[in-house]
Amino acid sequence: LLSFQMAMETAYLSSSEAFYPSTVDGDTIAHKKAILQSCSNSARGSLRDPSGLTSDSLSPPLLFYLKDHGRCTNRLAAHRALILVGLWGQAPDNMLLLRRCVESLQILHENPNQFGLATLLEIWQSRIRPVFQSLMFGFGIADELSEEVFSSLIEDKVWLSEYTIHARTILGMILECSSGNLSQYISDEDTFSNKSEMWPPLRECPILSALASKLRPIKSSSIMLHHIVAFTFEMTHDIDSIASAVPSFNMLFSVGSLFSEMPPIPKESIEQRRLIDQAIVDRAKKSSSNPVIDNFDCIKDVDLVGKAFGLDPKYTRTRYLVEIIRLGKDASINDLLGGSSTALMKPLFIEELVKILCARLDGIISSLKRTKQYRGVVSRLDAETSTWMKEQAERFTSQDDDYTPVSLITTHSLILRLRSMTENDTFSDQINSLCLISEMLLKAVREQEQQRVMDI
């Protein structure tokens, strides 16, 4: 039925002919002929593919009546969203229904008015909020939910990931719609329906009117906090860390929480920084080495949450690049490294990279020691630098289970890039020492490779 409705809606708008056969103006011989031809023709175009309507005479008869009604997309989208979320409530494992519901809500979001916001709130309050409340605080609080049905779904990572994205999207739409002055907003379809002589005339919808009459002022502090928590949960799925970072956490996701003022979030706490770090690690692990990452758009949402916690965006971006390099994905950010110096906390970035480079070079040296041909080169390395490097490496690797070794060429390339960033810097002596070691090792490896070729 919903597919039929959407296909009809598209067909109304794609047809170039519309008239009302029940009116005096519509009751002409030509119009009667068009209707009779449309009704009697068996080769009608498919409603599922309105482009299949080869001519207006092949259009189903309802198109003659309802073309103008098809322009009232907001009302149709609101009803469609309510129907779809109701069906999803009966079959919550079918995420296609919720996905289609959110697509319909996007239409309301693009053309904000009171009944659009009322529809968004109704769907949040009745269907989405109870699941989030049970997710955060356990079953038994939200009486609307069946623990038997939803407990297994929440354990399903794929289902939970998609649900969280949709829930956060709906919260974002509520946030944006509620920030405008809806009382004076008149949509194009309202203006059109008032002036049009459409038949049957467009009447007030009791369902949407009832929802609009229940609207209460939404507190911006509350919707922002809900949105931040939904974002953070989507990134980390760590409820305990979120609760530590957001002191008013226990006040969220209740029936009246969107309509109550929330205390401001404390800024830059240890828990908040730890939560952002966790989100960055997760995002870096999911980043692919291909395609190349040439901007920070991939962590825009982490940036937003970090700002809400009072963290400088430079911190977020610095931690992200450090994590990418720690995981051995240097190649994916070569271009980004070249132009991002001003977007980073430079001292923190260099300090963290020095630890990673020490670990890489120490691992390479340990590997070369196992080969007789390289022992002489290793023995000629500066003793003081080697000792310092080994201490840094041991300290770093003992705290890091995800550290990824990479090639000597990649390591040397990173050292050269870092040296260009640290000219006349407090770290320049350390970087120069590492550069000398990597150059010696690289030269020895290349000479050995050339000798091998000559021997063959």
XYZ file of C-alpha atoms in Angstrom:
456
model
C 0.000 0.000 0.000
C 2.817 2.433 0.862
C 4.637 1.619 -2.375
C 1.392 2.285 -4.213
C 0.977 5.627 -2.424
C 4.534 6.735 -3.248
C 4.174 5.638 -6.869
C 0.871 7.517 -7.181
C 2.459 10.607 -5.640
C 5.258 10.500 -8.214
C 2.797 9.881 -11.018
C 0.655 12.879 -10.011
C 3.679 15.150 -10.298
C 4.959 13.637 -13.558
C 1.644 13.838 -15.430
C 1.151 17.002 -17.494
C -2.660 16.776 -17.466
C -5.062 17.257 -14.558
C -8.693 18.259 -14.268
C -11.653 17.558 -12.010
C -14.306 15.564 -13.900
C -16.926 16.281 -11.220
C -16.834 20.063 -11.786
C -18.606 22.023 -14.512
C -15.299 23.056 -16.108
C -14.101 19.488 -16.118
C -17.268 18.024 -17.603
C -16.419 18.505 -21.281
C -16.591 16.084 -24.204
C -12.807 16.034 -24.571
C -12.340 15.266 -20.895
C -14.982 12.523 -20.948
C -13.208 10.962 -23.924
C -9.872 11.060 -22.095
C -11.371 9.340 -19.016
C -13.129 6.648 -21.052
C -9.955 5.969 -23.014
C -7.913 5.761 -19.797
C -10.391 3.370 -18.148
C -10.768 1.109 -21.154
C -7.102 0.901 -22.136
C -5.568 -2.328 -20.798
C -1.974 -1.328 -21.537
C -1.623 1.186 -18.733
C 1.783 2.274 -17.521
C 3.030 0.867 -14.265
C 2.533 3.034 -11.190
C 5.817 1.694 -9.865
C 7.516 3.231 -12.878
C 5.723 6.494 -13.711
C 8.108 7.032 -16.597
C 6.317 4.078 -18.202
C 3.251 6.271 -18.761
C 3.716 6.807 -22.468
C 1.023 9.469 -22.688
C -1.429 11.241 -20.417
C -4.312 9.275 -21.967
C -2.750 6.127 -20.504
C -2.631 7.559 -16.984
C -4.917 5.879 -14.424
C -8.126 7.906 -13.902
C -7.180 9.048 -10.385
C -4.422 11.188 -11.841
C -7.076 13.462 -13.290
C -8.446 14.063 -9.790
C -5.420 14.044 -7.527
C -2.585 15.838 -9.310
C -2.946 18.910 -7.075
C -3.159 16.753 -3.944
C 0.136 15.166 -4.966
C 1.821 18.516 -4.432
C 1.068 18.340 -0.688
C 4.181 16.270 -0.066
C 4.630 17.317 3.580
C 1.272 15.915 4.658
C 1.777 12.744 2.645
C 5.308 12.319 4.062
C 4.093 12.835 7.643
C 1.401 10.173 7.287
C 3.797 7.826 5.545
C 6.389 8.217 8.334
C 3.772 7.522 11.037
C 2.537 4.415 9.224
C 6.062 3.115 8.603
C 7.236 3.602 12.191
C 4.076 1.886 13.405
C 4.859 -1.097 11.183
C 8.469 -1.063 12.417
C 7.186 -1.168 15.998
C 5.391 -4.410 15.131
C 8.443 -5.868 13.349
C 11.513 -4.085 14.817
C 13.936 -6.482 13.146
C 12.874 -5.075 9.755
C 15.162 -2.039 9.571
C 14.026 -1.257 6.030
C 10.791 0.092 7.537
C 12.683 2.444 9.862
C 14.991 3.472 7.028
C 12.012 4.404 4.839
C 10.450 6.240 7.781
C 13.563 8.398 8.190
C 13.567 9.117 4.438
C 9.999 10.445 4.759
C 10.987 12.515 7.796
C 13.746 14.121 5.723
C 11.003 15.736 3.610
C 9.511 17.296 6.761
C 12.971 18.393 7.859
C 13.570 20.196 4.553
C 10.218 22.031 4.816
C 9.809 22.688 8.558
C 6.415 23.496 10.057
C 4.510 22.710 13.244
C 2.966 19.432 12.204
C 6.346 18.314 10.807
C 8.018 18.906 14.181
C 5.023 17.305 15.898
C 5.447 14.198 13.719
C 9.165 14.006 14.499
C 8.479 14.303 18.230
C 5.720 11.690 18.139
C 8.017 9.183 16.433
C 10.870 9.951 18.834
C 8.730 9.800 21.964
C 6.653 6.738 21.111
C 9.074 4.523 19.146
C 12.724 5.615 19.231
C 13.174 7.010 22.767
C 11.971 3.861 24.619
C 14.586 1.733 22.831
C 17.359 4.200 23.666
C 16.186 4.380 27.280
C 16.313 0.593 27.614
C 19.672 0.535 25.849
C 21.166 3.042 28.296
C 19.482 1.989 31.560
C 18.195 -1.554 31.029
C 14.784 -3.060 30.409
C 11.916 -2.517 32.825
C 12.025 1.291 32.689
C 10.310 1.605 29.318
C 7.025 -0.289 29.644
C 6.370 0.066 25.905
C 9.095 -2.422 24.998
C 9.130 -6.189 25.028
C 12.394 -7.373 26.556
C 11.933 -10.715 24.831
C 11.859 -9.038 21.401
C 14.411 -6.253 21.831
C 17.072 -7.904 24.001
C 18.239 -10.116 21.130
C 18.120 -7.208 18.672
C 20.279 -4.995 20.895
C 22.863 -7.785 21.003
C 22.962 -7.745 17.189
C 25.773 -5.309 16.279
C 24.480 -4.697 12.743
C 20.941 -3.930 13.949
C 22.204 -1.750 16.799
C 24.524 0.238 14.538
C 21.751 1.057 12.054
C 19.227 1.837 14.789
C 21.675 4.229 16.486
C 22.330 6.081 13.219
C 18.582 6.521 12.601
C 17.925 7.610 16.192
C 20.706 10.182 16.042
C 19.438 11.408 12.658
C 15.930 11.947 14.048
C 17.349 13.825 17.041
C 19.340 16.017 14.661
C 16.199 16.836 12.670
C 14.313 17.719 15.870
C 17.235 19.926 16.923
C 17.246 21.856 13.640
C 13.444 22.118 13.291
C 12.967 23.277 16.885
C 15.590 26.022 16.544
C 13.475 27.966 13.990
C 10.280 30.015 14.417
C 7.690 27.505 13.246
C 4.652 29.509 14.347
C 5.067 31.868 11.392
C 6.184 29.303 8.862
C 3.751 28.652 6.004
C 4.700 25.957 3.539
C 4.277 26.246 -0.219
C 1.646 23.528 -0.162
C -0.434 25.463 2.413
C -0.383 28.527 0.167
C -1.185 26.412 -2.870
C -4.106 24.560 -1.221
C -5.652 27.828 -0.026
C -5.631 29.312 -3.523
C -6.417 26.163 -5.476
C -9.898 25.014 -6.460
C -8.824 21.377 -6.077
C -11.547 18.792 -5.683
C -12.146 17.262 -3.286
C -10.853 20.233 -1.260
C -7.941 19.736 1.115
C -9.301 19.465 4.643
C -7.603 19.700 7.998
C -6.138 16.359 9.067
C -7.352 15.397 12.564
C -4.283 13.204 13.188
C -1.693 15.870 12.352
C -3.755 18.597 14.046
C -3.933 16.518 17.237
C -0.149 16.019 17.192
C 0.460 19.739 16.602
C -1.882 20.673 19.457
C 0.265 18.610 21.864
C 3.493 20.432 20.960
C 5.476 21.651 23.955
C 8.540 23.909 23.927
C 11.708 21.862 23.531
C 14.678 22.951 25.639
C 17.731 23.509 23.467
C 20.094 22.417 26.269
C 18.285 19.088 26.498
C 18.048 18.268 22.799
C 21.730 19.162 22.388
C 22.705 16.858 25.241
C 20.596 13.983 23.875
C 22.182 14.516 20.473
C 25.718 14.488 21.921
C 25.060 11.276 23.859
C 23.548 9.581 20.792
C 26.571 10.673 18.719
C 29.006 9.461 21.356
C 27.258 6.125 21.761
C 27.297 5.661 17.985
C 31.069 6.200 18.012
C 32.043 4.184 21.091
C 29.148 2.004 22.371
C 30.689 2.571 25.806
C 27.819 3.478 28.159
C 29.955 3.643 31.326
C 32.382 6.130 29.750
C 29.514 8.264 28.476
C 27.920 8.322 31.928
C 31.245 9.465 33.430
C 31.680 12.204 30.827
C 28.098 13.530 31.070
C 27.083 14.125 34.735
C 23.379 14.587 33.859
C 23.313 11.283 31.951
C 20.730 9.691 34.276
C 18.237 12.464 33.477
C 18.165 11.647 29.757
C 15.770 9.640 27.550
C 12.784 9.824 29.908
C 9.319 10.813 28.667
C 9.760 14.481 29.593
C 13.520 14.892 29.242
C 13.425 16.868 25.967
C 11.199 19.453 27.627
C 13.352 19.968 30.743
C 16.401 22.203 31.108
C 19.649 20.299 31.521
C 22.707 21.542 33.429
C 25.651 22.577 31.223
C 28.281 19.946 30.514
C 31.563 20.421 32.411
C 34.366 21.178 29.966
C 37.530 19.197 29.247
C 37.266 16.594 31.993
C 39.569 13.577 31.974
C 36.577 11.325 31.231
C 35.552 13.432 28.232
C 39.053 13.438 26.795
C 39.265 9.664 27.300
C 35.916 9.226 25.529
C 37.029 11.309 22.547
C 40.321 9.368 22.404
C 38.360 6.131 22.331
C 36.164 7.421 19.495
C 39.230 8.497 17.523
C 40.920 5.104 17.934
C 37.766 3.391 16.688
C 37.475 5.749 13.706
C 41.153 5.283 12.799
C 40.815 1.478 12.904
C 37.863 1.679 10.522
C 39.712 4.025 8.139
C 40.983 2.352 5.018
C 44.398 3.003 3.502
C 42.570 3.341 0.223
C 41.129 5.781 -0.736
C 43.569 8.446 0.382
C 42.405 10.642 3.273
C 42.988 14.248 2.201
C 40.805 16.171 4.688
C 39.314 15.885 8.168
C 35.683 15.404 7.058
C 35.891 11.763 8.168
C 36.040 12.895 11.819
C 33.636 15.843 11.558
C 31.195 14.238 13.989
C 34.000 13.530 16.503
C 35.032 17.177 16.142
C 31.486 18.303 16.988
C 31.300 16.193 20.137
C 34.780 17.335 21.121
C 33.713 20.980 20.785
C 30.671 20.286 22.993
C 33.111 18.938 25.591
C 35.220 22.083 25.233
C 38.088 20.374 23.412
C 40.072 22.234 20.769
C 39.467 20.743 17.267
C 43.259 20.729 16.886
C 43.421 18.105 19.636
C 40.921 15.843 17.845
C 42.752 16.120 14.532
C 46.154 15.580 16.110
C 45.018 12.441 17.901
C 43.445 11.117 14.695
C 46.635 11.502 12.623
C 48.706 9.956 15.414
C 46.369 6.936 15.516
C 46.473 6.511 11.729
C 50.290 6.489 11.843
C 50.381 4.211 14.891
C 48.333 1.693 12.885
C 50.829 1.848 10.001
C 48.519 3.648 7.557
C 50.983 6.451 6.766
C 50.391 6.214 3.010
C 46.744 7.224 3.344
C 47.567 10.613 4.899
C 50.669 11.723 2.982
C 48.835 14.593 1.306
C 47.019 15.552 4.494
C 50.258 15.686 6.496
C 51.759 18.123 4.018
C 49.132 20.800 4.531
C 47.774 20.210 8.018
C 50.557 21.644 10.178
C 48.475 24.654 11.237
C 45.480 22.413 12.067
C 47.443 20.374 14.626
C 48.741 20.689 18.159
C 52.310 20.536 16.922
C 54.143 19.733 20.177
C 51.732 16.884 20.987
C 51.905 15.551 17.426
C 55.718 15.514 17.349
C 56.028 14.043 20.849
C 53.696 11.141 19.987
C 55.355 10.507 16.621
C 58.812 10.382 18.186
C 57.603 7.476 20.367
C 56.166 5.664 17.334
C 59.346 6.208 15.296
C 61.513 4.909 18.156
C 59.387 1.768 18.324
C 59.595 1.290 14.557
C 63.370 1.755 14.339
C 64.009 -0.445 17.374
C 61.923 -3.205 15.804
C 63.803 -2.860 12.503
C 67.184 -2.989 14.273
C 66.157 -6.105 16.207
C 65.163 -7.729 12.930
C 68.421 -6.760 11.169
C 70.525 -8.138 14.046
C 69.288 -11.619 13.151
C 71.029 -11.317 9.775
C 74.836 -11.633 9.828
C 75.397 -9.101 7.014
C 73.779 -6.253 8.991
C 75.369 -6.772 12.427
C 78.324 -4.584 11.569
C 76.107 -1.681 10.572
C 74.017 -2.009 13.741
C 77.165 -1.998 15.890
C 78.252 1.347 14.362
C 75.036 3.155 15.361
C 75.405 5.913 17.971
C 75.271 4.116 21.339
C 73.632 6.948 23.298
C 70.881 7.454 20.702
C 70.304 3.701 20.419
C 69.900 3.342 24.187
C 67.457 6.279 24.391
C 65.531 4.950 21.400
C 65.249 1.477 22.912
C 63.939 2.887 26.217
C 61.301 4.936 24.382
C 60.298 1.928 22.282
C 59.919 -0.412 25.269
C 57.817 2.138 27.127
C 55.608 2.694 24.077
C 55.067 -0.938 23.025
C 54.359 -2.093 26.598
C 51.306 0.210 26.614
C 50.148 -0.504 23.065
C 48.780 -3.816 21.839
C 47.695 -2.407 18.444
C 51.057 -0.975 17.360
C 51.745 -1.996 13.730
C 55.369 -2.357 12.448
C 56.037 -0.908 8.984
C 58.893 -0.917 6.469
C 62.152 1.005 6.834
C 61.403 3.071 3.710
C 58.014 4.166 5.087
C 59.589 4.974 8.465
C 62.401 7.010 6.899
C 59.891 8.928 4.761
C 57.902 9.843 7.889
C 61.066 10.966 9.698
C 61.942 13.285 6.798
C 58.414 14.701 6.828
C 58.608 15.261 10.571
C 62.052 16.868 10.314
C 60.638 19.487 7.945
C 58.052 20.341 10.598
C 60.593 20.635 13.455
C 63.244 22.971 12.120
C 64.625 25.070 15.029
C 62.268 23.205 17.340
C 62.924 21.672 20.774
C 62.482 18.235 19.181
C 64.816 18.895 16.255
C 67.863 17.214 17.874
C 65.907 14.016 18.559
C 64.476 13.956 15.030
C 67.915 14.545 13.484
C 69.349 11.656 15.525
C 66.567 9.349 14.357
C 67.098 10.534 10.797
C 70.814 9.650 10.922
C 70.019 6.141 12.174
C 67.363 5.507 9.543
C 69.665 6.818 6.778
C 72.475 4.470 7.874
C 70.136 1.496 8.016
C 68.516 2.315 4.685
C 71.903 2.745 3.007
C 73.126 -0.603 4.386
C 69.966 -2.417 3.227
C 70.200 -0.925 -0.280
C 73.890 -1.820 -0.591
C 73.130 -5.360 0.492
C 70.341 -5.611 -2.065
C 72.651 -4.348 -4.841
C 75.304 -6.887 -3.841
C 72.726 -9.632 -3.991
C 71.756 -8.616 -7.539
C 75.391 -8.535 -8.634
C 76.007 -12.015 -7.200
C 73.130 -13.387 -9.247
